[in-house]
Short mmCIF file of C-alpha atoms and ligand atoms in Angstrom, two decimals:
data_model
loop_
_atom_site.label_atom_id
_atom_site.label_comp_id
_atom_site.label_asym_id
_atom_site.label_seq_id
_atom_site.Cartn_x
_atom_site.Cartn_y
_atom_site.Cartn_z
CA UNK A 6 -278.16 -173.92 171.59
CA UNK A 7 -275.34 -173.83 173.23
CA UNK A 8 -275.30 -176.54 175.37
CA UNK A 9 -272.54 -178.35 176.00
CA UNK A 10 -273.62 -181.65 176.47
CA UNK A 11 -271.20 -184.08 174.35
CA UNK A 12 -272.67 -184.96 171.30
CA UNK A 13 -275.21 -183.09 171.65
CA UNK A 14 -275.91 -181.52 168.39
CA UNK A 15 -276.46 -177.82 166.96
CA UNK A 16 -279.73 -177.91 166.19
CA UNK A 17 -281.96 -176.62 168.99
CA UNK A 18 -283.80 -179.60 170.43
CA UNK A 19 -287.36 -179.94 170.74
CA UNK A 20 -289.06 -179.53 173.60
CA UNK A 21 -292.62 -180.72 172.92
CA UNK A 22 -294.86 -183.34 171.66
CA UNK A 23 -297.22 -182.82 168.88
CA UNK A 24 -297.02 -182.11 165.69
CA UNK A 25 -293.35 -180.31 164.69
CA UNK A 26 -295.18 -177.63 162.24
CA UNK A 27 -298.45 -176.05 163.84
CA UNK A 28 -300.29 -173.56 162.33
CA UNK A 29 -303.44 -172.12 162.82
CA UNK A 30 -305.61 -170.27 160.65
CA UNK A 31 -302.60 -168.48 159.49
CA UNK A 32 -302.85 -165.34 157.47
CA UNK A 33 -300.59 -163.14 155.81
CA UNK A 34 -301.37 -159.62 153.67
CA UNK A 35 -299.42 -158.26 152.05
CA UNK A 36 -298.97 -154.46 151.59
CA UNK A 37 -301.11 -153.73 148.48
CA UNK A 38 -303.61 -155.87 149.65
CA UNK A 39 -303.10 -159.30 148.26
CA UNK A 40 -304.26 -161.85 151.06
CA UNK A 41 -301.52 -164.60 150.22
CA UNK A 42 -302.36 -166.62 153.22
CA UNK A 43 -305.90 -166.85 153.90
CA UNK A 44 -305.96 -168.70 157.26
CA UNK A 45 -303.93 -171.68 157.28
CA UNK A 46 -304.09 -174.82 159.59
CA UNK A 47 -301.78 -177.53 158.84
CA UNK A 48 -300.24 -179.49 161.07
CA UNK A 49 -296.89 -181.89 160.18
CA UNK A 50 -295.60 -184.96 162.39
CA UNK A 51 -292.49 -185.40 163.44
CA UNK A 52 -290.60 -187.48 160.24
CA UNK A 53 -293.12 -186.70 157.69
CA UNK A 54 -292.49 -185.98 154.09
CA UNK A 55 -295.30 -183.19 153.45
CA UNK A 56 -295.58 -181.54 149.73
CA UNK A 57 -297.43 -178.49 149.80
CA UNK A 58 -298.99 -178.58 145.84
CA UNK A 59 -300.61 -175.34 144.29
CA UNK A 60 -300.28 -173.74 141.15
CA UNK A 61 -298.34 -170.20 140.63
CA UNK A 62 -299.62 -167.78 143.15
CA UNK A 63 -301.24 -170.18 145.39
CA UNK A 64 -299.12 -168.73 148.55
CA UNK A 65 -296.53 -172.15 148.72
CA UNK A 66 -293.46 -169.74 148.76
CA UNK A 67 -295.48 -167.14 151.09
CA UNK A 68 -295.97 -169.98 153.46
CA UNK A 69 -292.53 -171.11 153.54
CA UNK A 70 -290.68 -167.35 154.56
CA UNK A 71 -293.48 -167.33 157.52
CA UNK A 72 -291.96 -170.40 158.79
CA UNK A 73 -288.74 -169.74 158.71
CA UNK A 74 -289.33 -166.25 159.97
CA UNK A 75 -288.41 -164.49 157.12
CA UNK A 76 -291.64 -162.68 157.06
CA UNK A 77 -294.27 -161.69 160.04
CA UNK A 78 -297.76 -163.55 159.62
CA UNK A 79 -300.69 -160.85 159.87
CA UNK A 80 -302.70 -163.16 161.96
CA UNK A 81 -302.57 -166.46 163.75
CA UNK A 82 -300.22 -168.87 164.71
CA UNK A 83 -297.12 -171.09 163.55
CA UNK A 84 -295.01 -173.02 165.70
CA UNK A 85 -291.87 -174.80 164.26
CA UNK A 86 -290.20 -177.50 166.36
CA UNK A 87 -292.42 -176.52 169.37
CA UNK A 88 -291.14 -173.09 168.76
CA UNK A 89 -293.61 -169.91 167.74
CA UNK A 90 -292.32 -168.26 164.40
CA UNK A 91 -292.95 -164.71 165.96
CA UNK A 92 -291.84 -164.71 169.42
CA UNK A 93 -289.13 -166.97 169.25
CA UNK A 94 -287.23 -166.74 166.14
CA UNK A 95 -284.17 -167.43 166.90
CA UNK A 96 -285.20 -171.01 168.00
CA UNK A 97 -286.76 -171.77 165.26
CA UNK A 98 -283.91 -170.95 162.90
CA UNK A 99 -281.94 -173.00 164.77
CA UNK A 100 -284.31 -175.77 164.22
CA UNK A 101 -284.60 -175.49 160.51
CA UNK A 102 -282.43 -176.20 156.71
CA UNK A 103 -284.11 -174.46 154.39
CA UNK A 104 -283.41 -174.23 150.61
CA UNK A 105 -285.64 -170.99 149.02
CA UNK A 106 -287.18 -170.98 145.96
CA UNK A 107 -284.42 -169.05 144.32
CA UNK A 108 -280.64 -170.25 145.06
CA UNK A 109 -278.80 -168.40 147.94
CA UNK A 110 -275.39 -169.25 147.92
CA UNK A 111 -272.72 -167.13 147.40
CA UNK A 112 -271.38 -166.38 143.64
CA UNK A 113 -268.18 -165.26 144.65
CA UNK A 114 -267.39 -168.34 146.97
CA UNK A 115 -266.51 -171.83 145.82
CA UNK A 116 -268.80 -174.43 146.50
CA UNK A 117 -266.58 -175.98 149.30
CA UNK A 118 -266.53 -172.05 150.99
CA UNK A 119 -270.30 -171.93 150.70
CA UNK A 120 -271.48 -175.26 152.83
CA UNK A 121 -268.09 -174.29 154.91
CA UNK A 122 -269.30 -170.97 155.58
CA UNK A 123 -273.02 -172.36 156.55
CA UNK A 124 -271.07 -175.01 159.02
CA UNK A 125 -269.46 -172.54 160.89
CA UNK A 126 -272.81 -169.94 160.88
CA UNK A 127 -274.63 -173.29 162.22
CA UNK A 128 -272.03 -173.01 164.91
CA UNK A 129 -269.42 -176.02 164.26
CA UNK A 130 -266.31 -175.77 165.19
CA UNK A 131 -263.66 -176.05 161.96
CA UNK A 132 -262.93 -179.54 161.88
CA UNK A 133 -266.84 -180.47 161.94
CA UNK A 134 -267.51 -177.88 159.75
CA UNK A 135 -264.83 -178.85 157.16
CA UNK A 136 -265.97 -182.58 157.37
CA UNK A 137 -270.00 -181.37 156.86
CA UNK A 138 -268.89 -179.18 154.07
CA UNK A 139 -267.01 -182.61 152.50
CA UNK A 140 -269.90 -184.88 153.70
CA UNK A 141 -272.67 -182.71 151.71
CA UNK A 142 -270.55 -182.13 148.48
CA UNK A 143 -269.69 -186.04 148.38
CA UNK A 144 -273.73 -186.60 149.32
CA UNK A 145 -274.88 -184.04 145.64
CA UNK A 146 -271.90 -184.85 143.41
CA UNK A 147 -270.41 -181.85 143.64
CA UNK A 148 -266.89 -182.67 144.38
CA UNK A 149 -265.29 -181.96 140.79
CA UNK A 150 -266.61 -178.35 141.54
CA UNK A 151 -265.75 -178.07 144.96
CA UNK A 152 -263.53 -175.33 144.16
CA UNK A 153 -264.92 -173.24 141.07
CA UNK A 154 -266.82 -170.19 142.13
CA UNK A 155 -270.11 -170.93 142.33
CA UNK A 156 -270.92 -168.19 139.60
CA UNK A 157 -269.74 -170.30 137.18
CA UNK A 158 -271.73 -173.18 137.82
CA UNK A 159 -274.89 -173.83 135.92
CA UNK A 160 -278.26 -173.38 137.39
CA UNK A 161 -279.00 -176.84 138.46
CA UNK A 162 -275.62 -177.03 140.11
CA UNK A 163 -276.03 -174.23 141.53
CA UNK A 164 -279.12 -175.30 143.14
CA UNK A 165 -277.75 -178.58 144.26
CA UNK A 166 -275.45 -176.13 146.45
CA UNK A 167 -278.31 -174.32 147.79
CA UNK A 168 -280.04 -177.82 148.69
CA UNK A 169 -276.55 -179.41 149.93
CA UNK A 170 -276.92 -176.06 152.58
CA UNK A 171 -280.48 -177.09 153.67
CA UNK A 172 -279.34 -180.28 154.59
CA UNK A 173 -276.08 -179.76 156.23
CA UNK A 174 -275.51 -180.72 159.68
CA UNK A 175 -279.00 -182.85 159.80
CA UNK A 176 -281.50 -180.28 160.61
CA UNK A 177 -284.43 -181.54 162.58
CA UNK A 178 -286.84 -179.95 160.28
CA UNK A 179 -286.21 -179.31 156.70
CA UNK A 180 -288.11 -176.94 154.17
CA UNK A 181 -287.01 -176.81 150.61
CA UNK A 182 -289.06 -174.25 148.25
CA UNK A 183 -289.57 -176.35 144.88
CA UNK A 184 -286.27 -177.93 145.29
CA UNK A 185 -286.09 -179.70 141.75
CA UNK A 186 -287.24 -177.20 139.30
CA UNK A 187 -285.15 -175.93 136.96
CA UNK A 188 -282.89 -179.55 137.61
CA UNK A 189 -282.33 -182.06 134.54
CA UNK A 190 -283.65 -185.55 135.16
CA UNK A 191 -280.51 -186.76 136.84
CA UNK A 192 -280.22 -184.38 139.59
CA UNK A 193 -283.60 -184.37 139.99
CA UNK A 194 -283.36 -188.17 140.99
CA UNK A 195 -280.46 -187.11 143.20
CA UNK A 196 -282.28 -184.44 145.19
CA UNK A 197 -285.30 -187.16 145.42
CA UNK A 198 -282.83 -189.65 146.92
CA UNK A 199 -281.47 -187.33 149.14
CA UNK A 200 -284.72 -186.39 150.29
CA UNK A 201 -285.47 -189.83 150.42
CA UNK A 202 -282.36 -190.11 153.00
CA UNK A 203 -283.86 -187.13 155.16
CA UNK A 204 -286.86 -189.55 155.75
CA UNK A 205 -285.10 -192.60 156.74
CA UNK A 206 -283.10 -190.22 159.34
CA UNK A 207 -286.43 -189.50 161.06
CA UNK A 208 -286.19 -185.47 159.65
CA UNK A 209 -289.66 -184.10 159.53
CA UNK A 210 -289.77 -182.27 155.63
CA UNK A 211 -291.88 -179.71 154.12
CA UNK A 212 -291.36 -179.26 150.59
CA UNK A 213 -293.07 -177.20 147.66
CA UNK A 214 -293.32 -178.27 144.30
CA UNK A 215 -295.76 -177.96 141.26
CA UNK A 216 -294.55 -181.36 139.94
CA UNK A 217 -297.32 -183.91 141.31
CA UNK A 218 -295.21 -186.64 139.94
CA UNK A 219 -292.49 -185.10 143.13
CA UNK A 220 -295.57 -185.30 145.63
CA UNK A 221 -296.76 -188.80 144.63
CA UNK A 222 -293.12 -189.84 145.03
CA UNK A 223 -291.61 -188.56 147.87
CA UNK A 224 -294.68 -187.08 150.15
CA UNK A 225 -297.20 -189.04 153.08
CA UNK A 226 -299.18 -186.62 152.82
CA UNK A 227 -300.00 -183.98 150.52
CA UNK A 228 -301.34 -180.70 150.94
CA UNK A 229 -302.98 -178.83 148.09
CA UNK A 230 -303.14 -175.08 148.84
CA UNK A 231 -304.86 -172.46 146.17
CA UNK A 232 -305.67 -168.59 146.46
CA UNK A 233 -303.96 -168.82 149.92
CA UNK A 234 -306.60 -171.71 151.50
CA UNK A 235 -305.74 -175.38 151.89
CA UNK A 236 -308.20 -177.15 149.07
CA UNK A 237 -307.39 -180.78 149.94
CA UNK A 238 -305.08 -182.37 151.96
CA UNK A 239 -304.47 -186.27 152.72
CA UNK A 240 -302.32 -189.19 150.92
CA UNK A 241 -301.88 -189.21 147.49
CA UNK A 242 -304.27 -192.45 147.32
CA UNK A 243 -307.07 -190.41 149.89
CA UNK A 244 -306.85 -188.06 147.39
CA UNK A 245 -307.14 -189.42 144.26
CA UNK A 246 -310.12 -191.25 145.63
CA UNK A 247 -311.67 -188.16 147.32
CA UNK A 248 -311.74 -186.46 144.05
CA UNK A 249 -314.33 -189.48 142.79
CA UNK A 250 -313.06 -189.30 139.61
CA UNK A 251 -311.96 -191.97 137.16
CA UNK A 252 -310.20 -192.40 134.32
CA UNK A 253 -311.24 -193.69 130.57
CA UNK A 254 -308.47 -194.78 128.79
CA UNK A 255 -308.72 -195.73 125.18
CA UNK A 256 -306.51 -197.17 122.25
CA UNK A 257 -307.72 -197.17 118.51
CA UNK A 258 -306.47 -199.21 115.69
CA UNK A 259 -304.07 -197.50 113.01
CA UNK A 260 -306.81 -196.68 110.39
CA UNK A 261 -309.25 -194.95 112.25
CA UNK A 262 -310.50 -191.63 112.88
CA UNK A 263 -308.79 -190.32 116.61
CA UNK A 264 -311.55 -187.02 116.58
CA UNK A 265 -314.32 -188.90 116.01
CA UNK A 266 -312.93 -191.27 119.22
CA UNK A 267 -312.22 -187.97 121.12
CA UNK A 268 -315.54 -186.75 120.08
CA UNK A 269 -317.27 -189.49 121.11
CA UNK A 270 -314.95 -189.61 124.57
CA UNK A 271 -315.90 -186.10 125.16
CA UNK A 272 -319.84 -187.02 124.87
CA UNK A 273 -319.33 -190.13 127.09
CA UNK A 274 -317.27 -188.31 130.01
CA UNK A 275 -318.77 -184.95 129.69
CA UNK A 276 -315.24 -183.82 129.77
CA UNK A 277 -312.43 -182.33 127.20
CA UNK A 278 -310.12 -185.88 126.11
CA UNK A 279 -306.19 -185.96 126.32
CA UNK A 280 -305.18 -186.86 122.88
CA UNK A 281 -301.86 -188.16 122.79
CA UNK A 282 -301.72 -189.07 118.43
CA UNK A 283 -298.23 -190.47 118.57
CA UNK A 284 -299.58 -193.81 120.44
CA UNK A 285 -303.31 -192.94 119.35
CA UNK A 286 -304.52 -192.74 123.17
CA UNK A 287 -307.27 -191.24 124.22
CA UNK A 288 -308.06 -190.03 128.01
CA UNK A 289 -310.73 -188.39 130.10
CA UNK A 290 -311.78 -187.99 133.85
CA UNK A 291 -315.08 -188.78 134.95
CA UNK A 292 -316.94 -189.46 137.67
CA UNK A 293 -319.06 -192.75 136.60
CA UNK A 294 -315.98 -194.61 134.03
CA UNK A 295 -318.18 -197.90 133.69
CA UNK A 296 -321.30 -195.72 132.24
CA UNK A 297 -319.04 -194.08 130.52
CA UNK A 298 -316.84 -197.20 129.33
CA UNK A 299 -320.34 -199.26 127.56
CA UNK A 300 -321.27 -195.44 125.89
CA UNK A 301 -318.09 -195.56 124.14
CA UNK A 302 -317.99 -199.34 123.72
CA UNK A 303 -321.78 -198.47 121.95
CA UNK A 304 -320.60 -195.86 119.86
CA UNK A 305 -317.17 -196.58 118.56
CA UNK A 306 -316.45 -198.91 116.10
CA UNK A 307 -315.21 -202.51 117.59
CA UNK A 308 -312.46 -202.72 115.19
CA UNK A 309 -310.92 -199.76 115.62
CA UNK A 310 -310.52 -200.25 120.07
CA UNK A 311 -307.40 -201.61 121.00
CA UNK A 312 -307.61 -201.45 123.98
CA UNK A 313 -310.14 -199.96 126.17
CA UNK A 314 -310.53 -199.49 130.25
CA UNK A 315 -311.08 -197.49 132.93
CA UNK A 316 -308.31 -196.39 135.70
CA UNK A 317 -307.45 -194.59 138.77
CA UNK A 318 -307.03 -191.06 138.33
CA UNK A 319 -303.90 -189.40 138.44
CA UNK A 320 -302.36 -186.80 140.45
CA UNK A 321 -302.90 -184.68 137.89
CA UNK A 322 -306.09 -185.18 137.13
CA UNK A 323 -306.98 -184.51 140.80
CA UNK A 324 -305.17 -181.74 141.21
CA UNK A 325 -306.12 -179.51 137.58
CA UNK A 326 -309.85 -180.81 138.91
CA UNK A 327 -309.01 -179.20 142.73
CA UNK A 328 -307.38 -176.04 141.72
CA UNK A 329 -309.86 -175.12 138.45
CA UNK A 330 -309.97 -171.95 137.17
CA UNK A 331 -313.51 -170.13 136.08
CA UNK A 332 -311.61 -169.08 132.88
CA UNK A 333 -315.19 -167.89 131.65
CA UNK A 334 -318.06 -166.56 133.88
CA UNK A 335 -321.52 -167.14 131.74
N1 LIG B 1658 -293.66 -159.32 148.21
C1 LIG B 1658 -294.92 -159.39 147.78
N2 LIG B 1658 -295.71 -158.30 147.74
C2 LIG B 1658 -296.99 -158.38 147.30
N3 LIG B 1658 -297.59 -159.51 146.89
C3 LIG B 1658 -296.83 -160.63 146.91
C4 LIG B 1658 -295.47 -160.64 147.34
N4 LIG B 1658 -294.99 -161.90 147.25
C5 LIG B 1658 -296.01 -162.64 146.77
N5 LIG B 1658 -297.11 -161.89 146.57
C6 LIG B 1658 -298.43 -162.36 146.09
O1 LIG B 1658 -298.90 -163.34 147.02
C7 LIG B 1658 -299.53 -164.42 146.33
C8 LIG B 1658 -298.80 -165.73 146.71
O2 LIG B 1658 -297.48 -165.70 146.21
P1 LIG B 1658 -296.43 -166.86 146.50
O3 LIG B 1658 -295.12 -166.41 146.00
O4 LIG B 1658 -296.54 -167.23 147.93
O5 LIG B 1658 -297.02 -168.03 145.60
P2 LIG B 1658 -296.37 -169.43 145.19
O6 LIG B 1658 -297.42 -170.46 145.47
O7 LIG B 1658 -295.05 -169.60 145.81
O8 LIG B 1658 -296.22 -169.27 143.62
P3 LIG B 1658 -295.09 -169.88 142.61
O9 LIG B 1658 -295.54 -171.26 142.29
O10 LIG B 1658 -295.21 -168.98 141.41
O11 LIG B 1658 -293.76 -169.81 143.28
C9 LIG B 1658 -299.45 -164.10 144.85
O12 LIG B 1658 -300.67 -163.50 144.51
C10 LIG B 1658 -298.32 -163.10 144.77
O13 LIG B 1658 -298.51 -162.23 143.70
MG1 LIG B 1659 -293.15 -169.90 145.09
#
């Protein structure tokens, strides 16, 4: 920072090799006990898209304020941008946009005030900061409420502010905590372009979010975190075949009897079927689909298949199937 090297920009510049998030066997407690992080080692290259994936709980959020240094890990290490989250803290702010989980702006500001004010914290001079501010509300469709206080804007607006403030400036690093939830399906597409954008630009990303569909989309490389430990981590595709599951998909015939397909479904896969009735589908995970394809083909009635075969999982499947409950101990 502070260097006044011509077009050099804001962001403090990175001074190592390696990976551009580095953590090892990170922990954090919190008062009370609860062991959110229970030794974490992750490590992101520079320009990757990461989505950490867990379900409520599973320390994603927890994660995220111990790399941006809003809360002390009890144990271990995490270096940001060649920076170490404890020791120097300062640096690694400067390194980062982040977006929390909950919006941060400013209710009593207007939009255009907000991403201003974030400008000149960043350390821009006016003019840069004004055109930044501009830049980012042009980039999220937010210019017809460039001026309303952002109070009055609705939730998803509000957190296409938040997100515009992550971004601003092109941060080297950016972490966003569940950016789209809470967004309709429009913004939600914007926020995925954008992000999108921050990959093309070379910015290394972490992001959160408990939509797989979001991880399959935008990530390299997923991580799947539950009860504080890293469960699975690779490419969507690694992952989906690392969970050795397939998927038996099948269509009956107007006419026929969909429990006594899901029944027999259930028998074949050894597992509970997805019954969608409104396009009388039937699916279920299982490890061996071909056995469990000519079972089915043996049991149902011919007439009443439409259509019958056996798929790739999906991200859902593998990730319900990583991140299982024991709802009942026997
Ligand atoms: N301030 C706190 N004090 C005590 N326990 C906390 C605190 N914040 C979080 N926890 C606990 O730490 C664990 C991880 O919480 P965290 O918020 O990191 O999960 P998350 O994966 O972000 O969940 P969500 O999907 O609901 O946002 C949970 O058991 C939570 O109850
Ligand atoms: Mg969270």
């Amino acid at each position: 920072m502070g260097n006044s090297t011509l077009h050099r920009s804001w962001w403090t510049v990175r001074e190592s090799d390696g990976p551009v998030v580095r953590t090892r066997n990170l922990r954090k407690r919190y008062p009370g006990g609860t062991e959110a992080l229970a030794g974490i080692d992750v490590d992101i290259n520079a320009g990757e898209v990461r989505a950490l994936l867990g379900p409520n709980g599973a320390g994603k959020t927890t994660l995220v304020r111990v790399l941006t240094t809003l809360l002390p890990p009890t144990s271990g290490t995490a270096v940001v941008n060649g920076w170490d989250v404890v020791t120097k803290g300062d640096e690694v702010r400067a390194s980062v946009g982040v977006a929390g989980q909950y919006a941060a702006v400013d209710g009593l500001l207007t939009g255009l005030e907000n991403l201003h004010l974030i400008a000149k914290l960043r350390g821009m001079r006016r003019r840069a900061a004004r055109r930044a501010a501009e830049e980012m509300l042009a980039r999220f469709r937010l210019e017809l409420k460039a001026n309303q206080l952002v109070s009055t804007y609705s939730g998803g607006t509000r957190r296409r502010v938040d997100l515009a403030a992550a971004l601003l400036g092109n941060p080297p690093v950016v972490i966003l905590d569940e950016p789209t939830t809470g967004l309709d399906p429009e913004s939600r597409l914007d926020v995925w372009e954008s992000i999108g954008g921050l990959t093309a630009a070379g910015t290394t990303v972490l992001l959160t979010t408990q939509y797989l569909e979001e991880a399959d989309r935008l990530a390299d490389r997923v991580t799947v975190v539950d009860h504080g430990r890293i469960v699975a981590e690779g490419t969507t595709d690694e992952l989906k075949s690392a969970a050795g599951l397939t998927r038996l998909v099948l269509r009956l015939a107007d006419g026929h009897s969909l429990a006594a397909a899901a029944a027999a479904v259930a028998d074949a896969t050894g597992s509970a079927p997805e019954v969608e009735p409104r396009i009388r589908r039937i699916a279920a995970t299982t490890a061996d689909g071909p056995a469990a394809l000519a079972i089915v083909l043996s049991t149902v009635d011919k007439e009443a298949i439409v259509e019958i075969g056996v798929q790739r999982p999906t991200l859902d499947d593998v990730f319900l199937r990583l991140t299982a409950r024991q709802e009942v101990r026997a």
